CSV table of C-alpha atoms and ligand atoms in Angstrom, one decimal:
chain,number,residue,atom,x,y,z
A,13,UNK,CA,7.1,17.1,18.2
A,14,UNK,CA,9.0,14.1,16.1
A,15,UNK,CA,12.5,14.3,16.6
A,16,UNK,CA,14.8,14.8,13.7
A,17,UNK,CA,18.4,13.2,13.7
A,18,UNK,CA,20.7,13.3,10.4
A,19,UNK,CA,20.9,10.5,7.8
A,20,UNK,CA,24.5,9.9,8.7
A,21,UNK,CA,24.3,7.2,11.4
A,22,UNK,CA,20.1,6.8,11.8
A,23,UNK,CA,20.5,3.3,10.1
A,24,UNK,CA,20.4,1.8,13.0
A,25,UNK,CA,17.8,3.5,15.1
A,26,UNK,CA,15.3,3.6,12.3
A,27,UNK,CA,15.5,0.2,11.9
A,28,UNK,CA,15.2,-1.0,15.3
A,29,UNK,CA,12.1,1.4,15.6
A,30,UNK,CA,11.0,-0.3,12.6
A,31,UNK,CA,10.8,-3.4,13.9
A,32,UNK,CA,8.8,-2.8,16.7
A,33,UNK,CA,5.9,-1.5,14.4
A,34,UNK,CA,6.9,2.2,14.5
A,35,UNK,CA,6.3,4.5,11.6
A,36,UNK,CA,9.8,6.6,10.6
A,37,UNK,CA,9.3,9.7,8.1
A,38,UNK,CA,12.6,8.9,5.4
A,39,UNK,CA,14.2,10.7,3.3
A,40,UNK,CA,14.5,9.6,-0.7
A,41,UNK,CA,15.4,10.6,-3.9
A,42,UNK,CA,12.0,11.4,-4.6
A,43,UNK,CA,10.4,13.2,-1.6
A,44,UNK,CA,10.1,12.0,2.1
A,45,UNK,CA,8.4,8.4,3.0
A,46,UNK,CA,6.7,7.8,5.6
A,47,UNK,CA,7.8,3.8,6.6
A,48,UNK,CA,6.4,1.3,8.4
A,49,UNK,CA,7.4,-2.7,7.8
A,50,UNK,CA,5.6,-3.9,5.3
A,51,UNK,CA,5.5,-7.2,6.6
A,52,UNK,CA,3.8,-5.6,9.8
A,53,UNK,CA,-0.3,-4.8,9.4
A,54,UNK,CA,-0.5,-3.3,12.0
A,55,UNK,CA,2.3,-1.3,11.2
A,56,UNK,CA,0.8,-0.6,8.0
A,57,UNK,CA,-2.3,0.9,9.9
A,58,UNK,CA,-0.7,3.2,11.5
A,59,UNK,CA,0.5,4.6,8.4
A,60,UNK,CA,-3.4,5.5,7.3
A,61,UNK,CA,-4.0,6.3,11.0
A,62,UNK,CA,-1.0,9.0,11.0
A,63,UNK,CA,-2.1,10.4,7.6
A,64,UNK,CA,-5.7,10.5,8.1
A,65,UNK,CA,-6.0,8.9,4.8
A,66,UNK,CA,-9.3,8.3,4.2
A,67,UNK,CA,-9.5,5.5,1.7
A,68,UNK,CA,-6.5,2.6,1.9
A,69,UNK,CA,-4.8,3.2,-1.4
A,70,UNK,CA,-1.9,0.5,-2.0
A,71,UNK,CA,1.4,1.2,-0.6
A,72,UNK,CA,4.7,1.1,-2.6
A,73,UNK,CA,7.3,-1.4,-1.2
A,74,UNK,CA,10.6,-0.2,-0.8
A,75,UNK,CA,13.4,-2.7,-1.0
A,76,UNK,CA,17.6,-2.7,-0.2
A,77,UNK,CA,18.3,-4.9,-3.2
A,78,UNK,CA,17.2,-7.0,-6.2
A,79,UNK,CA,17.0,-10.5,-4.1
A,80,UNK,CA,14.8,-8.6,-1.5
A,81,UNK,CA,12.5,-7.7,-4.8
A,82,UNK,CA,12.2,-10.6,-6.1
A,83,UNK,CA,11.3,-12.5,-2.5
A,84,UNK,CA,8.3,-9.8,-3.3
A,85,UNK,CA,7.4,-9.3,-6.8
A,86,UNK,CA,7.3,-12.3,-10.4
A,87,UNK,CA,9.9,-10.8,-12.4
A,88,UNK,CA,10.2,-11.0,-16.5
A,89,UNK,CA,12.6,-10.5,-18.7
A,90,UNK,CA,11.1,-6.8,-19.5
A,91,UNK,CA,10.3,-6.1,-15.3
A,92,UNK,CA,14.3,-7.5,-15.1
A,93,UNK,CA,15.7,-4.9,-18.1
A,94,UNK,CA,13.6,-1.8,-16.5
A,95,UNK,CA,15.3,-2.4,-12.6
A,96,UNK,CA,19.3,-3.2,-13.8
A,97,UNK,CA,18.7,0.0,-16.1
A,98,UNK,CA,16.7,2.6,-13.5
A,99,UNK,CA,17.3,1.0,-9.7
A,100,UNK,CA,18.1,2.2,-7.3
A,101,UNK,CA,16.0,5.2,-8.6
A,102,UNK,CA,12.9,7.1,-9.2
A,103,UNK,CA,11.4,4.0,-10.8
A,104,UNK,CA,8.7,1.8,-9.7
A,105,UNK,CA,7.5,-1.1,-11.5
A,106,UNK,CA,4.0,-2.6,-10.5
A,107,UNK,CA,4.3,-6.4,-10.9
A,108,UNK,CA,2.6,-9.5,-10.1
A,109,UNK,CA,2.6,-10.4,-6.4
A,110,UNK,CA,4.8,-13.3,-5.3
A,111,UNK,CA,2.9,-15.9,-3.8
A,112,UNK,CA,3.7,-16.8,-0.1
A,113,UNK,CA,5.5,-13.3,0.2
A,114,UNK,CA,5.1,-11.8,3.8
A,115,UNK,CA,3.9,-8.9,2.6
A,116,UNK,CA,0.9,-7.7,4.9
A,117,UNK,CA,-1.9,-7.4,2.5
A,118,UNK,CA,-2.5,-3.8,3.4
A,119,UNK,CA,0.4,-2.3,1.7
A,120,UNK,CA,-1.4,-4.5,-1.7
A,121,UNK,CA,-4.9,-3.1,-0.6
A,122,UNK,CA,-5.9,-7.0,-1.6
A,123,UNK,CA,-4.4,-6.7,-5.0
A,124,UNK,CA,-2.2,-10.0,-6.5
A,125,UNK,CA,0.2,-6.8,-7.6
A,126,UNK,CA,2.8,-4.8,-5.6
A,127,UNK,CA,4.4,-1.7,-6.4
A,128,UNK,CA,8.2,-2.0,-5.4
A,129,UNK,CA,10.7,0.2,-5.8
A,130,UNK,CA,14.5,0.6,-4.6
A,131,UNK,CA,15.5,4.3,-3.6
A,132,UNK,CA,18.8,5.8,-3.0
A,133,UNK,CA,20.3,6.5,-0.5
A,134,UNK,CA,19.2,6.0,3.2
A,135,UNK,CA,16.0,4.5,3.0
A,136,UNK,CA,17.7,1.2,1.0
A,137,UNK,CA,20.3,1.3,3.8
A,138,UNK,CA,17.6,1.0,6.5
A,139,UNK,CA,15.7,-1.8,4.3
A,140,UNK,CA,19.0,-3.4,4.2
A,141,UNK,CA,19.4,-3.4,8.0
A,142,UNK,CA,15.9,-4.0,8.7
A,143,UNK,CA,16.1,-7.1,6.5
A,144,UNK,CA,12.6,-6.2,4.9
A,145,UNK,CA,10.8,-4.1,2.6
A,146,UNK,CA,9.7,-1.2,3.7
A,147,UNK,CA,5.8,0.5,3.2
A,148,UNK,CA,5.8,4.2,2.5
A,149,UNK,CA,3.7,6.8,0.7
A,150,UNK,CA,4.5,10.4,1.2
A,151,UNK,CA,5.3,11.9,4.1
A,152,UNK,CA,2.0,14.6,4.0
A,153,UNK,CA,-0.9,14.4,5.6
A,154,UNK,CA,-3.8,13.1,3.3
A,155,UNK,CA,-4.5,16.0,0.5
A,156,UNK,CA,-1.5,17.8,1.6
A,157,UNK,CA,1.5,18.5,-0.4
A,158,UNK,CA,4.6,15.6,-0.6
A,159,UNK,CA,6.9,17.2,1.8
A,160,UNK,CA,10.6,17.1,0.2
A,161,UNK,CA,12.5,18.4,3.6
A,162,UNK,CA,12.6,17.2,7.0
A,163,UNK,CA,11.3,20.7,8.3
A,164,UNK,CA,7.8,20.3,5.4
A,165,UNK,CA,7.6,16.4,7.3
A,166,UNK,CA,7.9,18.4,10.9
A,167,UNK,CA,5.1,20.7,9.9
A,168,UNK,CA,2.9,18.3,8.6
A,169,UNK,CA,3.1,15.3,10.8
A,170,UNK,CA,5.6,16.1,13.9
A,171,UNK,CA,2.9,15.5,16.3
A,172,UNK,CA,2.2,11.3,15.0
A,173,UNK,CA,5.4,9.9,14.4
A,174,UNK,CA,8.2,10.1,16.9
A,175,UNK,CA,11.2,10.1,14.6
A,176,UNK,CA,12.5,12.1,11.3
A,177,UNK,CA,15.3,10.9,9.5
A,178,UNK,CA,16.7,14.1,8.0
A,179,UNK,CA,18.8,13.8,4.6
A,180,UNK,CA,18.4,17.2,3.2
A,181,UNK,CA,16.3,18.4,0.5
A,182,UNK,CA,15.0,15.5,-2.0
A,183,UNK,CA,17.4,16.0,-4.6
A,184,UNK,CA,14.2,14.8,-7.5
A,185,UNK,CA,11.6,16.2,-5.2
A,186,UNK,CA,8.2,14.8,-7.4
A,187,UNK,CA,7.5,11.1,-6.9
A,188,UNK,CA,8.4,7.8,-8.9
A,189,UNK,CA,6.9,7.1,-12.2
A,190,UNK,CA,4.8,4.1,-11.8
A,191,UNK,CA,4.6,1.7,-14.8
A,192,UNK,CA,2.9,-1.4,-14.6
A,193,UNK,CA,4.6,-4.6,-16.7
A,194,UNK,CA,2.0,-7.0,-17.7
A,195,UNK,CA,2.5,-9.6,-20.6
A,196,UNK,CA,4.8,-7.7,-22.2
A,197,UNK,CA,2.9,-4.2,-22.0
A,198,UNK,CA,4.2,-1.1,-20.3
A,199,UNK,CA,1.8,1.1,-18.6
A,200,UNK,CA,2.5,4.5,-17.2
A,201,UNK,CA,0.0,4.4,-14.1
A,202,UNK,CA,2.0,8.3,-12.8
A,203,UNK,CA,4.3,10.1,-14.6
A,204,UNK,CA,7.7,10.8,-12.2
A,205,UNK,CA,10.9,11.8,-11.7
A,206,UNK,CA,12.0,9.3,-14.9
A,207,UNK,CA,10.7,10.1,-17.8
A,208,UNK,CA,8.3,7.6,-19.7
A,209,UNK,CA,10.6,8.9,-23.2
A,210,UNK,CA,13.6,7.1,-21.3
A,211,UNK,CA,11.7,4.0,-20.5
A,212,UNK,CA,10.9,3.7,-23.9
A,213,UNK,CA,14.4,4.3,-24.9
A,214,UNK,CA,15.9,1.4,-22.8
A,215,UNK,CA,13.0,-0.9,-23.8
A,216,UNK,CA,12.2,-0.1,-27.4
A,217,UNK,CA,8.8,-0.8,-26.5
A,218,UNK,CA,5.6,1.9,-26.6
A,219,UNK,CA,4.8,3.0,-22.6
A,220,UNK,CA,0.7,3.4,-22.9
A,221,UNK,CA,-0.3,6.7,-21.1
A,222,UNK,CA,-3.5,7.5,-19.4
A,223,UNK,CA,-5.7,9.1,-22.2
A,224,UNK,CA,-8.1,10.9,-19.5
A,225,UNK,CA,-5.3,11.4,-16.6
A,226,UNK,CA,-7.9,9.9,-14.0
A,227,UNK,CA,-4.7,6.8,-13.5
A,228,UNK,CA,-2.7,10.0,-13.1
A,229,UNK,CA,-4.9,11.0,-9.7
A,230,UNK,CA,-5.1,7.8,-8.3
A,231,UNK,CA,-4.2,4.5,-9.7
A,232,UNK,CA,-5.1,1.7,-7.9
A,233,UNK,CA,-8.0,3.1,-7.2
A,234,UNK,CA,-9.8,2.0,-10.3
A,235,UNK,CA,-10.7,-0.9,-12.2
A,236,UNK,CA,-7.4,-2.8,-10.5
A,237,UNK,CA,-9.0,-2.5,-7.2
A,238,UNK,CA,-9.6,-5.7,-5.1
A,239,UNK,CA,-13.6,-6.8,-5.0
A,240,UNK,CA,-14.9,-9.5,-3.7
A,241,UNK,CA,-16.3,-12.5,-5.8
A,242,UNK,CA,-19.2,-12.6,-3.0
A,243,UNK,CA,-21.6,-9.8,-2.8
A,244,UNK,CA,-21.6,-8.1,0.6
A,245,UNK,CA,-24.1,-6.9,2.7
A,246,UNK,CA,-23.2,-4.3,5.7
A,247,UNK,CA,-24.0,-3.0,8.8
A,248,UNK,CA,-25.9,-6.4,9.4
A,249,UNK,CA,-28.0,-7.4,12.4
A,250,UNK,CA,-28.4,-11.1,11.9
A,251,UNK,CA,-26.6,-13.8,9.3
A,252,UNK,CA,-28.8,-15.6,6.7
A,253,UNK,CA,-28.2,-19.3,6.0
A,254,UNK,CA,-25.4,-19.7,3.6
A,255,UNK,CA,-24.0,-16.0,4.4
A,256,UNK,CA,-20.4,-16.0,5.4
A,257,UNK,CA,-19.9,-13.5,8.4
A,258,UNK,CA,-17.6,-11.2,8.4
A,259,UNK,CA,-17.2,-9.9,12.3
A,260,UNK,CA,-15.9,-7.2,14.1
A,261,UNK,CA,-15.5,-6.7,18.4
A,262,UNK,CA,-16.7,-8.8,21.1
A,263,UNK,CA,-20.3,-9.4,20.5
A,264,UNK,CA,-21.8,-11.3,17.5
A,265,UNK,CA,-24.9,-10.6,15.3
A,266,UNK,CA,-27.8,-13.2,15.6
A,267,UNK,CA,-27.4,-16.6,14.2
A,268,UNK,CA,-23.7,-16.5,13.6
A,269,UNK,CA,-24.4,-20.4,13.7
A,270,UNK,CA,-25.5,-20.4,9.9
A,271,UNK,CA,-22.3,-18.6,8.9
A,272,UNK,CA,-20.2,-20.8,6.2
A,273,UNK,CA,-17.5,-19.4,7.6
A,274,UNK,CA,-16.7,-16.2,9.8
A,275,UNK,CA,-13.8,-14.4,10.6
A,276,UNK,CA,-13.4,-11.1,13.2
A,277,UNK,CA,-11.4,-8.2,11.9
A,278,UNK,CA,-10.5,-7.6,15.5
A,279,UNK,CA,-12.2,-9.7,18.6
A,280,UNK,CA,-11.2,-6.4,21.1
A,281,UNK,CA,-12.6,-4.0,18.6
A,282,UNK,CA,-9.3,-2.5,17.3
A,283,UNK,CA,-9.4,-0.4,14.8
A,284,UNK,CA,-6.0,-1.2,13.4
A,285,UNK,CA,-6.0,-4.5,14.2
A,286,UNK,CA,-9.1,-4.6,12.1
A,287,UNK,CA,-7.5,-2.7,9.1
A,288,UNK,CA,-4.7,-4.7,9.4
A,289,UNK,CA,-7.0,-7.8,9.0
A,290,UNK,CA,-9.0,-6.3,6.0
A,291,UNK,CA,-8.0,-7.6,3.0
A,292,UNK,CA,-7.0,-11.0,3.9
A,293,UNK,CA,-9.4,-11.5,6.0
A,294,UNK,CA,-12.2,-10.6,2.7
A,295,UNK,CA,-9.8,-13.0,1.1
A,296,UNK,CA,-10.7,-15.9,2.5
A,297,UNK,CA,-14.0,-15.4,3.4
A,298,UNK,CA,-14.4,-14.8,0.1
A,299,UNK,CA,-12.8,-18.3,-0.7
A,300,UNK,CA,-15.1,-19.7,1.4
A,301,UNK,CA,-17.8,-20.4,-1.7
A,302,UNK,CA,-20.5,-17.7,0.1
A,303,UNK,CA,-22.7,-15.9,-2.2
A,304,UNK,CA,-22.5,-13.4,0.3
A,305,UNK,CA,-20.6,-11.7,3.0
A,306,UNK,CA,-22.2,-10.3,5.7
A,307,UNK,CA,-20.2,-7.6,7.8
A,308,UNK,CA,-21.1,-6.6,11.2
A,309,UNK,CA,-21.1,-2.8,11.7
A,310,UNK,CA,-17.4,-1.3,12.4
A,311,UNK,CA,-17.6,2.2,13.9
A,312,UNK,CA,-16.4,5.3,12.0
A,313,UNK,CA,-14.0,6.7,13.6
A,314,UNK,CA,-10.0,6.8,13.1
A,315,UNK,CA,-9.1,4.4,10.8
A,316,UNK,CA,-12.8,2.9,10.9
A,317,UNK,CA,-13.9,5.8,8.0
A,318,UNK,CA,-11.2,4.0,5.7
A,319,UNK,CA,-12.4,0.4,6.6
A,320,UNK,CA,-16.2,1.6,6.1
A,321,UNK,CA,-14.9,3.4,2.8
A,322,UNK,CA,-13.9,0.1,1.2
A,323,UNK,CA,-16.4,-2.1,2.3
A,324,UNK,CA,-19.1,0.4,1.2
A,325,UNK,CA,-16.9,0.1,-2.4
A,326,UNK,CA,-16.9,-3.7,-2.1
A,327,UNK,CA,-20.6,-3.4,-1.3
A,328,UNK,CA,-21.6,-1.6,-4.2
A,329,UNK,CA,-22.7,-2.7,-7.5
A,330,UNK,CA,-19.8,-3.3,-9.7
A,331,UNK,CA,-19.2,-0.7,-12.4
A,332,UNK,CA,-18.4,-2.0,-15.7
A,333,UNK,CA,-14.5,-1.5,-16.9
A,334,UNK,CA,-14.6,1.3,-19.6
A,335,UNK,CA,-11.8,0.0,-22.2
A,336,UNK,CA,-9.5,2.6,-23.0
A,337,UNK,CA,-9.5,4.4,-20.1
A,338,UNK,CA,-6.0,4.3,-19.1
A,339,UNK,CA,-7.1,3.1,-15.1
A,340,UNK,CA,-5.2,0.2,-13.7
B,6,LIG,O1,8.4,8.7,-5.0
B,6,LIG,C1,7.5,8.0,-4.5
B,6,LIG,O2,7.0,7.1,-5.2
B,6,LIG,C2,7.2,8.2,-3.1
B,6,LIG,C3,8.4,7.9,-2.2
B,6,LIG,C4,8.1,7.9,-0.7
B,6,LIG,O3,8.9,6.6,-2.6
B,6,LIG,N1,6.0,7.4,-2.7
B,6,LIG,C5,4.8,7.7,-3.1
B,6,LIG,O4,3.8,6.9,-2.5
B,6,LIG,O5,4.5,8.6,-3.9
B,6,LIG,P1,2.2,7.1,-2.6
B,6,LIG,O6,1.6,6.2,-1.6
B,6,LIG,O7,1.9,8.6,-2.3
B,6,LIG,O8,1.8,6.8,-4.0
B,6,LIG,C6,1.9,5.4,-4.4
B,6,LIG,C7,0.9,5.2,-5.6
B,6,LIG,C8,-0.5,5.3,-5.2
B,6,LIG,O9,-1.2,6.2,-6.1
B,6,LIG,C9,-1.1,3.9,-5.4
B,6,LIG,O10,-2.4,3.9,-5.8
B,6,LIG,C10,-0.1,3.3,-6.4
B,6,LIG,O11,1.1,3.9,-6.1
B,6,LIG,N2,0.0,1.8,-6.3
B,6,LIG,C11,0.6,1.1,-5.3
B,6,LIG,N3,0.4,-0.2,-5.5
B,6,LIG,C12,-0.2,-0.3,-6.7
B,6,LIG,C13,-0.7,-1.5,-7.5
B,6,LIG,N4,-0.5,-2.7,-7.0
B,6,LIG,N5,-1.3,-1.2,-8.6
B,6,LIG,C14,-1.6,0.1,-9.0
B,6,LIG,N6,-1.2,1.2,-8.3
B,6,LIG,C15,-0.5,1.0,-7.2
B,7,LIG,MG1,1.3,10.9,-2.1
């Protein structure tokens, strides 16, 4: 059972519990969040762990203010006109990723993009205190409705997080609309609680919609997905010459001495410590100049089905971007 104390005067507490790498279920505009710092991997992990998502999505960022933004996210003039005219509010704009941000690159899923938004109400206040974005998704378990009350949050995940913060029913209750700014272009990635018509209106410019609503399901999990420039090869038993070696636990495959390079997701065999190493860690072996990346087996349980799940998608053979589609 999470415990459930009212909005008015839970800045604090959420925030301190934030910054020890606790996850606290929010309340916003929207529906419930369920936050971890997003500067925090581990943190981050839990957040899959709690939800038993199955595949790590990217994460939006929620932030207290415009300075706290743009420490995240590249701004243009467009990305600046769509936040003073819709933040703090069901908006969130899907810009370029600012270079040498401390955002963990979990909550990015690998991407050079971030998803940042600024709710009202509480959750900005507890950004505000905690002095850092803050990582959330719905408060539901994976599949599972958005919960829009305290008492749907309870009922869904009371027994993995140990605190709710309780503001009432959302007042929006669906999510943001995601639109992604790129070179001028609006994209509507998921239609939300403001209308793309509006957007249009305080832009004068077209928003492009998802022609086949696959974006609508899932974006981010498409063509804008992080892969590899290297090719990888799983569940190895021994490294080839020139492979780079992508490790995982206490006990290495053969001839880890070829390795160009090698990293371990987690030298105790950590789950989370391994998911919160993923992406950056795929980064830079992947900056390493291999051809190849070999990964040591990770098991398959807990979060290890959601590592497995996007390695087996780096793995695979890449599937050509069908113009037109509407995916991001
Ligand atoms: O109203 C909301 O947006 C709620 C509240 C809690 O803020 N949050 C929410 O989060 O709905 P979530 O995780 O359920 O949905 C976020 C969506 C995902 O579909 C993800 O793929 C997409 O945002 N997303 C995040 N970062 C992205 C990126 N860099 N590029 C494309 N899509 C992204
Ligand atoms: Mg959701």
């Amino acid at each position: 059972m999470a415990r459930i104390i009212p909005a008015r005067g839970a800045v604090e507490e959420a925030a301190e519990r934030l910054s020890r790498g606790e996850l606290v279920a929010i309340p916003t505009e929207t529906v419930y969040g369920l936050a971890a710092d997003a500067t925090n991997g581990e943190a981050v992990a839990r957040i899959f762990e709690a939800k038993n998502r199955p595949r790590f999505n990217p994460l939006i960022a929620h932030v207290a203010d415009r300075a706290m933004a743009e420490r995240i996210a590249r701004f243009d003039a467009l990305s600046s006109l769509l936040a003073d005219r819709f933040w703090p509010g069901p908006l969130t704009l899907v810009l370029p990723l600012k270079a040498g941000s401390r955002i963990s690159s979990l909550v990015t899923a690998g991407l050079d993009t971030i998803a940042v938004r600024m709710p009202v109400g509480v959750a900005r206040d507890i950004a505000a205190r905690l002095d850092r974005p803050l990582a959330a998704p719905s408060a539901n378990p994976s599949g599972k409705l958005s919960a829009t009350t305290a008492a749907a949050v309870e009922a869904g995940l009371g027994d993995r997080i140990s605190l709710i913060v309780d503001g009432g029913a959302a007042r929006i209750g669906v999510e943001s609309t995601i639109v992604r700014v790129a070179d001028g272009q609006l994209t509507l990635l998921r239609p939300g609680g403001v209308p793309a018509e509006d957007i249009e209106a305080a832009t004068g410019k077209p928003v492009r919609r998802s022609e086949t609503g696959a974006a609508v399901e899932a974006p981010g999990m498409l063509a804008s997905h992080y892969a590899p420039a290297a090719r990888l090869r799983l569940e190895i038993a021994s490294v080839r010459p020139g492979e780079a070696l992508l490790a995982f636990g206490p006990h290495r495959a053969n001839g880890v001495e070829k390795a160009m390079a090698t990293r371990n997701l987690s030298a105790g065999g950590d789950l989370r410590e391994a998911a919160a190493n993923l992406f950056a860690h795929l980064h830079e072996l992947d900056a390493s100049g291999a051809a190849t990346i070999a990964v040591e087996p990770v098991p398959g349980d807990g979060l290890g089905a959601a590592i497995n799940d996007r390695l087996a998608r780096a793995a695979a053979p890449r599937e050509p971007v069908v113009a037109g589609n509407g995916a991001s």
